Each structure stands twice: as structure tokens, then as C-alpha cells.
Short mmCIF file of C-alpha atoms in Angstrom, two decimals:
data_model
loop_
_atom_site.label_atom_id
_atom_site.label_comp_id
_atom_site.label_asym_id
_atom_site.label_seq_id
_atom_site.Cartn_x
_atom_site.Cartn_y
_atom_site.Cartn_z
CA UNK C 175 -195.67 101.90 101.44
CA UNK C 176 -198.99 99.95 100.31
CA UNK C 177 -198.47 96.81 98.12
CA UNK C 178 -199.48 97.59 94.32
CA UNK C 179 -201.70 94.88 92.60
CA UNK C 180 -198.40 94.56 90.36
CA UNK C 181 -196.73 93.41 93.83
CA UNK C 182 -200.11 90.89 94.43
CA UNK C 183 -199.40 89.60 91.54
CA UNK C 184 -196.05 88.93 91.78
CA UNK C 185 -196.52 86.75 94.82
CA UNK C 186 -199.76 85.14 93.39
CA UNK C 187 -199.18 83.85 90.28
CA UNK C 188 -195.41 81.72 90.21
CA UNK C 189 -192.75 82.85 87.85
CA UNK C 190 -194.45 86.52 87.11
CA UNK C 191 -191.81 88.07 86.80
CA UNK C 192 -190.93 87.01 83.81
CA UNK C 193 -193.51 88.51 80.51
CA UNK C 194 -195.02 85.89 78.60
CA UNK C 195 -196.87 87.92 76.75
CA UNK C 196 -194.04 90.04 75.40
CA UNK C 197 -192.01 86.72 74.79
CA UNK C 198 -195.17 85.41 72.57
CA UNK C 199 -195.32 88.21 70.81
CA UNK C 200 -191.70 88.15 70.15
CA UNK C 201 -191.50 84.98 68.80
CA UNK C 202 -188.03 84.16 66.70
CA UNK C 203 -188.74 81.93 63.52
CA UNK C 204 -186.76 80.68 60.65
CA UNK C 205 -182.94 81.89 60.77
CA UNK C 206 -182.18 80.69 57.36
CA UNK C 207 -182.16 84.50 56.09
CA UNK C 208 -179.16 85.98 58.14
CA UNK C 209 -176.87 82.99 58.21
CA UNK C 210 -173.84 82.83 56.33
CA UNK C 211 -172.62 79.53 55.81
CA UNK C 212 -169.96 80.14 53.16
CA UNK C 213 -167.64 79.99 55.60
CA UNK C 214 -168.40 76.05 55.77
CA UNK C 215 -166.82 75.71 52.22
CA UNK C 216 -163.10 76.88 53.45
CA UNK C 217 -163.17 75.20 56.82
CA UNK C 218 -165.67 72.48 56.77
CA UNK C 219 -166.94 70.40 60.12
CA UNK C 220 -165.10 67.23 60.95
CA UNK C 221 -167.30 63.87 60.65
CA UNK C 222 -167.35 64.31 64.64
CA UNK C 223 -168.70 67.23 64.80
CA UNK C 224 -171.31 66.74 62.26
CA UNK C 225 -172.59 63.64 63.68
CA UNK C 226 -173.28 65.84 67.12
CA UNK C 227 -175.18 68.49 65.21
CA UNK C 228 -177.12 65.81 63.37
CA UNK C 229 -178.24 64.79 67.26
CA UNK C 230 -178.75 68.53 68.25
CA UNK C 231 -180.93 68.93 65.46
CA UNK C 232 -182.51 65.87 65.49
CA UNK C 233 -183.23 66.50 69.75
CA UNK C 234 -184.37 70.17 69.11
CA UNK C 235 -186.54 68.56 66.31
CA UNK C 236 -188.41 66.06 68.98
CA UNK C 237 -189.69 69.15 70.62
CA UNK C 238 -192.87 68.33 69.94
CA UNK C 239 -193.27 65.10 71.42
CA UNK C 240 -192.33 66.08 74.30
CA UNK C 241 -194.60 68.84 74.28
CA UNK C 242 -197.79 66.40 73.65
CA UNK C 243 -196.68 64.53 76.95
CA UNK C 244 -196.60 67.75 78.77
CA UNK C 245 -199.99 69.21 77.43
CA UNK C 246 -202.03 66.02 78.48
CA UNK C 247 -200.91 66.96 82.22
CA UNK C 248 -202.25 69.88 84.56
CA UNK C 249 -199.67 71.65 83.35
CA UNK C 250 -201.86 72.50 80.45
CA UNK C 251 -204.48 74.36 83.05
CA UNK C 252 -202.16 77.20 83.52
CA UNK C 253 -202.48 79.40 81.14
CA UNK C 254 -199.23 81.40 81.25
CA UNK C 255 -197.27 78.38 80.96
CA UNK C 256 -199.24 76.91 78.10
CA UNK C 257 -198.49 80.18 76.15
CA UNK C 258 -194.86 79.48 77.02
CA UNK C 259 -194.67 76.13 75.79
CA UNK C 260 -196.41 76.10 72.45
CA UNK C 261 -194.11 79.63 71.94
CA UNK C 262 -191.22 77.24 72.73
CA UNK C 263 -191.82 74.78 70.52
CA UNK C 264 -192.11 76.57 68.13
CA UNK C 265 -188.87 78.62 68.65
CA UNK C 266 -187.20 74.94 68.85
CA UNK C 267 -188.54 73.78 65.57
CA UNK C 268 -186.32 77.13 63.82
CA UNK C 269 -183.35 75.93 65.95
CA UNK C 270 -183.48 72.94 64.62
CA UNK C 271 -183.89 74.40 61.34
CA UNK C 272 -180.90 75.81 61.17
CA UNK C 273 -178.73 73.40 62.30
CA UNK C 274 -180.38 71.45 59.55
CA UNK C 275 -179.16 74.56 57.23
CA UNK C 276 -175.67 73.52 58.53
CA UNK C 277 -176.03 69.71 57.86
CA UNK C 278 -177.24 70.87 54.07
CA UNK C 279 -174.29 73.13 53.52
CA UNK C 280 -172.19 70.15 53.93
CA UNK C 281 -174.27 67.86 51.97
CA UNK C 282 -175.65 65.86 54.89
CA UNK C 283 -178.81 64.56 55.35
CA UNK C 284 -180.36 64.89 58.84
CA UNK C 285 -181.13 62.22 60.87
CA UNK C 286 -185.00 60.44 60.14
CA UNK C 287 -187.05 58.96 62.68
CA UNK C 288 -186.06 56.34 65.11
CA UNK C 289 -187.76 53.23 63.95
CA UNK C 290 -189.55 51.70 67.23
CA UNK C 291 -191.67 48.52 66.18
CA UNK C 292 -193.53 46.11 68.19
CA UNK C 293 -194.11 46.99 72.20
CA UNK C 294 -191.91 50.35 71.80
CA UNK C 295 -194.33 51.52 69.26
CA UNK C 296 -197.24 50.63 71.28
CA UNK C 297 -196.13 52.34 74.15
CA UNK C 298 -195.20 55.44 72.37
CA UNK C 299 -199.07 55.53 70.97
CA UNK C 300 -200.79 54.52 74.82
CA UNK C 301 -198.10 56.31 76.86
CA UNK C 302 -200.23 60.36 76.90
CA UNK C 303 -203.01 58.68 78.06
CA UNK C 304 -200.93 56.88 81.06
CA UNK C 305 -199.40 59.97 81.75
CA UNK C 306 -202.61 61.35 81.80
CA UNK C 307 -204.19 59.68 84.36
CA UNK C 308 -201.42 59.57 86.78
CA UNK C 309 -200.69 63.19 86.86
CA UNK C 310 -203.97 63.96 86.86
CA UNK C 311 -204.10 62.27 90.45
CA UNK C 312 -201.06 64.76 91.18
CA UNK C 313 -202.67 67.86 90.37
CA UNK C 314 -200.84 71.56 89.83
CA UNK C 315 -197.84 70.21 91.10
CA UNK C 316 -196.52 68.54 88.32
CA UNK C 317 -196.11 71.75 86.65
CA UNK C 318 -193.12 72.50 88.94
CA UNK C 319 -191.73 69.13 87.58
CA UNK C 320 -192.64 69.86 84.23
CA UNK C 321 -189.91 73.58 84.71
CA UNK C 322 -187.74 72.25 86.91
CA UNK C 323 -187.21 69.32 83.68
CA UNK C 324 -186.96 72.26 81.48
CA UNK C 325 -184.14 74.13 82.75
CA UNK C 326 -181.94 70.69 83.34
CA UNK C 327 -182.58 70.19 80.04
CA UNK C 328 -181.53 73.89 78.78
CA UNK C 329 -178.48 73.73 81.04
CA UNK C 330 -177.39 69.99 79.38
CA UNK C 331 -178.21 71.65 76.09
CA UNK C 332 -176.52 74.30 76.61
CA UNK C 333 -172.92 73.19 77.59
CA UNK C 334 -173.27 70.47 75.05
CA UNK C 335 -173.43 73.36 72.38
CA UNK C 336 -170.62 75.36 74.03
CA UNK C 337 -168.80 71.50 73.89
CA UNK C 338 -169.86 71.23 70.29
CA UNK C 339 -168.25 74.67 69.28
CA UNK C 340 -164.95 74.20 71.37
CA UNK C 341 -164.17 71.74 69.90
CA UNK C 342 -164.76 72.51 66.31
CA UNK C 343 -163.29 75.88 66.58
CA UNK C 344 -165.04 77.11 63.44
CA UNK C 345 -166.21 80.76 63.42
CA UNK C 346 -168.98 80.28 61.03
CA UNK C 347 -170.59 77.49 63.34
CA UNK C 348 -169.95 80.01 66.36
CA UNK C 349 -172.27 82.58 64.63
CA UNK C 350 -175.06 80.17 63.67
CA UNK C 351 -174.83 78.87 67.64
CA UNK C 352 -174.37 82.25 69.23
CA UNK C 353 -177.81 83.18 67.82
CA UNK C 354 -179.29 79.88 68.68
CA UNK C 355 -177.98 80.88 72.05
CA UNK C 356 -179.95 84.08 71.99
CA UNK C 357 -183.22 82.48 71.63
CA UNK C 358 -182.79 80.00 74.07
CA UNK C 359 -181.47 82.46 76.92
CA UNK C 360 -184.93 82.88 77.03
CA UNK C 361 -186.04 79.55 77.64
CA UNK C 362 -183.82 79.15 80.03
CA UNK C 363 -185.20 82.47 82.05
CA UNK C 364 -188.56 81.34 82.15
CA UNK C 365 -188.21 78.04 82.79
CA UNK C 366 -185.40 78.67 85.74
CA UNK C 367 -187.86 81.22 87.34
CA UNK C 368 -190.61 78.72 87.40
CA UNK C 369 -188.93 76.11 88.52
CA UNK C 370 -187.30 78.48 91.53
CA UNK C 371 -190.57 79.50 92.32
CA UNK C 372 -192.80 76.46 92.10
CA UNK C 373 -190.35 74.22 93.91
CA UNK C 374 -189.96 77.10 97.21
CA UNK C 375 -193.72 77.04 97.83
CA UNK C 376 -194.24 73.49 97.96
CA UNK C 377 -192.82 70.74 99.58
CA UNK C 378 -194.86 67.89 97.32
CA UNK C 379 -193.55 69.48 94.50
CA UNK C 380 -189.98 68.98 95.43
CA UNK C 381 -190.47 65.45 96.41
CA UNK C 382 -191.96 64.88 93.24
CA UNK C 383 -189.48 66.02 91.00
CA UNK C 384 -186.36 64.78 93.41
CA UNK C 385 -188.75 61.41 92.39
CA UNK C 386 -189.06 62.45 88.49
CA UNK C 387 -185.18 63.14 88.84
CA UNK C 388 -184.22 59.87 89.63
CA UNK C 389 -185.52 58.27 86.40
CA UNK C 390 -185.00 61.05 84.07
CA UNK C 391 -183.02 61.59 81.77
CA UNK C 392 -181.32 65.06 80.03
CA UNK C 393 -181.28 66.15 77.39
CA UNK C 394 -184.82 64.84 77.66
CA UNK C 395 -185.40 64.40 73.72
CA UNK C 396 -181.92 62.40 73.78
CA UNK C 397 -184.56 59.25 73.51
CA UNK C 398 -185.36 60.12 69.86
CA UNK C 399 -181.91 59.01 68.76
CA UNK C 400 -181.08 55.70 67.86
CA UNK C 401 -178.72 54.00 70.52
CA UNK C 402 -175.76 54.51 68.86
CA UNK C 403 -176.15 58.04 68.32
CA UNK C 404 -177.67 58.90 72.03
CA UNK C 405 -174.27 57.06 72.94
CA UNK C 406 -172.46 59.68 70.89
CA UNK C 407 -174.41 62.55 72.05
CA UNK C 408 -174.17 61.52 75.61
CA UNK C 409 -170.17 61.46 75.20
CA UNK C 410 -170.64 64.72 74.88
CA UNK C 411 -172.87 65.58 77.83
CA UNK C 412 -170.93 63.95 80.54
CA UNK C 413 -167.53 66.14 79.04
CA UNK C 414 -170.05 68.98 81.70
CA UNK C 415 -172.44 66.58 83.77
CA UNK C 416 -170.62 67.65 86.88
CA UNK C 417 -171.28 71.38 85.86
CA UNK C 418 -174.84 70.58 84.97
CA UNK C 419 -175.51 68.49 87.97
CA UNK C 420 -173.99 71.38 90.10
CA UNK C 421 -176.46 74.01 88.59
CA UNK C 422 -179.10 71.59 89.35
CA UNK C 423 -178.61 71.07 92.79
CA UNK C 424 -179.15 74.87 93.15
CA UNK C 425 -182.48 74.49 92.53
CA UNK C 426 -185.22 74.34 95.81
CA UNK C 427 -185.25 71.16 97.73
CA UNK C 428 -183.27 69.00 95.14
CA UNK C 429 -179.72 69.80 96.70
CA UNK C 430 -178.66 65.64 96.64
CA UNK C 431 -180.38 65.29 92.99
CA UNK C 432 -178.43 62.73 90.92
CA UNK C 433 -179.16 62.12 86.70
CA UNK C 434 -179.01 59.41 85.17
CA UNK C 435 -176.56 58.98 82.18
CA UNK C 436 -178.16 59.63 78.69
CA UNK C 437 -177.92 56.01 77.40
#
């Protein structure tokens, strides 16, 4: 049987299978309408567990700068996975919106900005324009970097939530994380078939990120914390860094990957 252009395509263009289009025009925004939070006022969150969703939301909240460092790479030339990204973000910012609906039901204030003065700010202002010009020399394949980052950040994300909720045992946080976990099954879909695909058809590309992998560290937006608090948080991401690191290692060419702890 004769190849379709739909088969073509499908071996052209990396991660195809999965439909960008439909996902950006699907888009999930603010949550605040169908949670029910009453539950919060007969079984309240411990201090623990509040402090770990004031680092969830303060993480999902430093999408965006995240975002800028990606966008200043190649990775901004492809156009699928542009569309993805900015969709993302946006997705993230209404993730962290509601867990900043759980901090308020409880009277807590979320956590501000991490104060960096002096050298730390400067880098934080120069450091696009580094990042810039050095993957610029790279070329296309830092976009398989870029995913394969993505989905070892959903997986770290994602077990610290499932952490989070085990150990508060509260069904009225369960419902306000089971649909945060339905919008970022997604994520985790297009960024795992990107990454599968990007790091099987080229063997720079999985040197480079077995390189990116040995200075990185997940979940990625952990850095936004104060260090106390990305202490805390990573507490919580070693309870599955063996699981994490496992899933990891599944990915093409990065089989002896190791992570760095959080902090």
C-alpha cells in the first residue's frame, strides 16, 4: 500500500503525532469556577502541606521565565513547538491559579518573588542573551533538549503532586489536583513524544542533553524559591527521584543520565 502524505508527514516533521492545533484550540484557563473548596473548612491542610503547595504554585507560577529562556533559542523557529509552549504557559499560569485558590481558602498568602540583588540580579537580566548566542551556535538541536527538559520536569512534578496528596489525604485537595492532573497529561504527551522522537534521530542531540542533564536541575522552576523553601520542596522530590530518574533513563540515548538534587 502507497504511503499517504499523512504518513510523510508523520516521519517528517518530529512529534506529529500528537495535534497541536487541537490542543491550542483547547486551551484550559481559570479553574476557580468548578472548585469546591468548602471542604478546606472541616479538614484543613497541615502547615506541611501548605508550605509545599505554596512551592507548587509558586514553581507553576515561574512558567514564564522559563519560557523567555526557551524562546530566545532555535527552539523558537519551529513553529509547532512554539504554539505548544506559549499554550503551555498559559495552561500553567491557571494551575497555579488554583493552587493559589487553595492557599486563599486557608488564609495564606502565596509566596512573592525571590529577592536576587547584586551579581544574581545581573545575571538574571544578561543571561537570554548568553543563552542566545550559545545555542544559536547549536542549531535545531537544542529543541530536543528543550522536550526532553520538559517531560523530566512533568514526571518530577508529577509524583511530587501525587506525594503532596498522599500525604495530606484530603479529598477536597484530591479534586482540585486530579483536574490539575488532567491538564497536564497533556503536557506530558507532547513533550514525551518530542523528546522520543528528537533524541532517536540524532546522535548530537542526545549528547547534548546527556550534557544539559548533568547540570540541570528538576523541577526546573525549583530555582524561583528561596533556599529554604527549594530545600523543602526538594524533600519532597527525592521521596520519587529513583522513580523519576528511572522514567528518564527510558528516554533515547540517555540510559546512564544522573540529576542533580534540587538544592
Amino acid at each position: 500500500m502507497p504511503r499517504s502524505s499523512q504518513d510523510d508527514e508523520l516521519l517528517l516533521v518530529p512529534g506529529a503525532s500528537f495535534d497541536v492545533r487541537g490542543y491550542t484550540r483547547t486551551a484550559i484557563g481559570s479553574h476557580r469556577d468548578d472548585l469546591d473548596l468548602d471542604g478546606f473548612a472541616a479538614q484543613p491542610l497541615t502547615p506541611s502541606t501548605l508550605r509545599a503547595i505554596r512551592s507548587l504554585e509558586r514553581v507553576e507560577r515561574s512558567t514564564m521565565h522559563h519560557l523567555r529562556n526557551v524562546l530566545v533559542t532555535p527552539t523558537h523557529k519551529d513553529a509547532r513547538v512554539t504554539a505548544f509552549l506559549i499554550t503551555w504557559a498559559f495552561e500553567k499560569f491557571w494551575m497555579a491559579d488554583a493552587l493559589r485558590a487553595v492557599l486563599e481558602a486557608h488564609a495564606i498568602e502565596p509566596l512573592g518573588e525571590s529577592s536576587r540583588r547584586g551579581g544574581g540580579a545581573v545575571f538574571d537580566r544578561i543571561r537570554p542573551i548568553g543563552t542566545s548566542l550559545f545555542t544559536g551556535a547549536i542549531g535545531s538541536d537544542i529543541v530536543a533538549v528543550h522536550m526532553a527538559l520538559g517531560i523530566a520536569d512533568d514526571w518530577a512534578m508529577g509524583a511530587t503532586y501525587e506525594t503532596v496528596a498522599s500525604d495530606a489525604a484530603n479529598p477536597t485537595l484530591d479534586a482540585v489536583f486530579a483536574r490539575i492532573a488532567h491538564v497536564r497529561a497533556r503536557h506530558a504527551e507532547f513533550f514525551e513524544v518530542q523528546a522520543r522522537d528528537r533524541l532517536s534521530r540524532s546522535l548530537r542531540s542526545r549528547s547534548l542533553t546527556r550534557a544539559r542533564f548533568r547540570v540541570a536541575t528538576v523541577p526546573i522552576s525549583s530555582s524561583a524559591l528561596s533556599a529554604d523553601d527549594r530545600r523543602a520542596l526538594d524533600t519532597i522530590v527525592q521521596r520519587r527521584a529513583t522513580e523519576t530518574l528511572a522514567r528518564i533513563r527510558t528516554l533515547p540515548g540517555l540510559a546512564g543520565t544522573r540529576l542533580r538534587p534540587g538544592h
